[in-house]
């Protein structure tokens, strides 16, 4: 699965929640070739939970950033 697609889905799901809290939700540009083999539903749920907490504990006017990068043989996704 393309990590870019995964983060886009999570970002689109979280945008209304972030907007209601006055928080900007940003997704960094992720390379097209960054892919992972995961249970998409489980990873989406985990990232939405992390994103929800990040939005909840970010002050109004703040920003929550989702990003992903390759680190050796691993992929690191950050909220």
PDB file of C-alpha atoms in Angstrom, residues 4-78:
ATOM      1  CA  UNK A   4       0.885   8.661   0.501  1.00  0.00           C
ATOM      2  CA  UNK A   5      -2.650   7.250   0.013  1.00  0.00           C
ATOM      3  CA  UNK A   6      -2.836   6.126   3.632  1.00  0.00           C
ATOM      4  CA  UNK A   7      -1.869   9.555   4.977  1.00  0.00           C
ATOM      5  CA  UNK A   8      -4.238  11.319   2.573  1.00  0.00           C
ATOM      6  CA  UNK A   9      -7.137   9.219   3.836  1.00  0.00           C
ATOM      7  CA  UNK A  10      -6.260   9.928   7.461  1.00  0.00           C
ATOM      8  CA  UNK A  11      -5.825  13.646   6.749  1.00  0.00           C
ATOM      9  CA  UNK A  12      -9.185  13.910   4.969  1.00  0.00           C
ATOM     10  CA  UNK A  13     -10.894  12.028   7.807  1.00  0.00           C
ATOM     11  CA  UNK A  14      -9.345  14.289  10.458  1.00  0.00           C
ATOM     12  CA  UNK A  15      -9.725  17.696   8.718  1.00  0.00           C
ATOM     13  CA  UNK A  16     -13.256  18.445  10.026  1.00  0.00           C
ATOM     14  CA  UNK A  17     -12.219  17.609  13.601  1.00  0.00           C
ATOM     15  CA  UNK A  18      -9.123  19.788  13.295  1.00  0.00           C
ATOM     16  CA  UNK A  19     -11.101  22.665  11.777  1.00  0.00           C
ATOM     17  CA  UNK A  20     -13.636  22.530  14.627  1.00  0.00           C
ATOM     18  CA  UNK A  21     -10.768  22.872  17.095  1.00  0.00           C
ATOM     19  CA  UNK A  22      -9.134  25.702  15.160  1.00  0.00           C
ATOM     20  CA  UNK A  23      -6.120  23.503  14.402  1.00  0.00           C
ATOM     21  CA  UNK A  24      -4.452  23.267  11.005  1.00  0.00           C
ATOM     22  CA  UNK A  25      -3.873  19.679   9.850  1.00  0.00           C
ATOM     23  CA  UNK A  26      -0.995  19.308   7.398  1.00  0.00           C
ATOM     24  CA  UNK A  27       0.302  16.262   5.554  1.00  0.00           C
ATOM     25  CA  UNK A  28       3.881  16.464   4.278  1.00  0.00           C
ATOM     26  CA  UNK A  29       4.554  15.411   0.715  1.00  0.00           C
ATOM     27  CA  UNK A  30       5.278  11.669   0.725  1.00  0.00           C
ATOM     28  CA  UNK A  31       7.252  10.007  -2.089  1.00  0.00           C
ATOM     29  CA  UNK A  32       5.151   7.886  -4.458  1.00  0.00           C
ATOM     30  CA  UNK A  33       7.499   4.930  -4.054  1.00  0.00           C
ATOM     31  CA  UNK A  34       7.146   4.718  -0.256  1.00  0.00           C
ATOM     32  CA  UNK A  35       5.033   1.602   0.317  1.00  0.00           C
ATOM     33  CA  UNK A  36       4.271  -0.669   3.272  1.00  0.00           C
ATOM     34  CA  UNK A  37       2.627  -4.046   3.776  1.00  0.00           C
ATOM     35  CA  UNK A  38       0.144  -3.576   6.600  1.00  0.00           C
ATOM     36  CA  UNK A  39      -3.465  -4.099   7.593  1.00  0.00           C
ATOM     37  CA  UNK A  40      -4.760  -0.803   6.209  1.00  0.00           C
ATOM     38  CA  UNK A  41      -7.783  -0.631   8.516  1.00  0.00           C
ATOM     39  CA  UNK A  42      -5.710  -1.160  11.652  1.00  0.00           C
ATOM     40  CA  UNK A  43      -3.061   1.392  10.652  1.00  0.00           C
ATOM     41  CA  UNK A  44      -5.690   3.954   9.642  1.00  0.00           C
ATOM     42  CA  UNK A  45      -7.442   3.491  12.979  1.00  0.00           C
ATOM     43  CA  UNK A  46      -4.165   3.924  14.900  1.00  0.00           C
ATOM     44  CA  UNK A  47      -3.213   7.056  12.949  1.00  0.00           C
ATOM     45  CA  UNK A  48      -6.692   8.563  13.365  1.00  0.00           C
ATOM     46  CA  UNK A  49      -6.463   7.947  17.120  1.00  0.00           C
ATOM     47  CA  UNK A  50      -3.035   9.594  17.251  1.00  0.00           C
ATOM     48  CA  UNK A  51      -4.273  12.461  15.092  1.00  0.00           C
ATOM     49  CA  UNK A  52      -7.342  12.931  17.295  1.00  0.00           C
ATOM     50  CA  UNK A  53      -5.176  13.165  20.388  1.00  0.00           C
ATOM     51  CA  UNK A  54      -2.795  15.555  18.653  1.00  0.00           C
ATOM     52  CA  UNK A  55      -5.695  17.825  17.627  1.00  0.00           C
ATOM     53  CA  UNK A  56      -7.276  17.618  21.085  1.00  0.00           C
ATOM     54  CA  UNK A  57      -4.058  18.674  22.836  1.00  0.00           C
ATOM     55  CA  UNK A  58      -2.972  21.331  20.323  1.00  0.00           C
ATOM     56  CA  UNK A  59      -3.962  24.887  21.147  1.00  0.00           C
ATOM     57  CA  UNK A  60      -6.298  26.740  18.823  1.00  0.00           C
ATOM     58  CA  UNK A  61      -4.249  28.242  15.997  1.00  0.00           C
ATOM     59  CA  UNK A  62      -1.719  25.414  16.218  1.00  0.00           C
ATOM     60  CA  UNK A  63      -0.738  22.812  13.660  1.00  0.00           C
ATOM     61  CA  UNK A  64      -0.653  19.014  13.535  1.00  0.00           C
ATOM     62  CA  UNK A  65       1.723  17.507  10.975  1.00  0.00           C
ATOM     63  CA  UNK A  66       1.569  14.022   9.482  1.00  0.00           C
ATOM     64  CA  UNK A  67       4.699  12.832   7.724  1.00  0.00           C
ATOM     65  CA  UNK A  68       6.437   9.687   6.549  1.00  0.00           C
ATOM     66  CA  UNK A  69       9.981   8.846   5.551  1.00  0.00           C
ATOM     67  CA  UNK A  70      12.181   5.894   4.800  1.00  0.00           C
ATOM     68  CA  UNK A  71      14.712   5.019   7.485  1.00  0.00           C
ATOM     69  CA  UNK A  72      16.952   2.207   6.287  1.00  0.00           C
ATOM     70  CA  UNK A  73      14.678  -0.783   5.697  1.00  0.00           C
ATOM     71  CA  UNK A  74      11.847   0.763   7.737  1.00  0.00           C
ATOM     72  CA  UNK A  75       9.165   3.352   7.121  1.00  0.00           C
ATOM     73  CA  UNK A  76       8.598   5.927   9.849  1.00  0.00           C
ATOM     74  CA  UNK A  77       5.200   7.633  10.049  1.00  0.00           C
ATOM     75  CA  UNK A  78       4.976  10.593  12.424  1.00  0.00           C
TER      76      UNK A  78
END
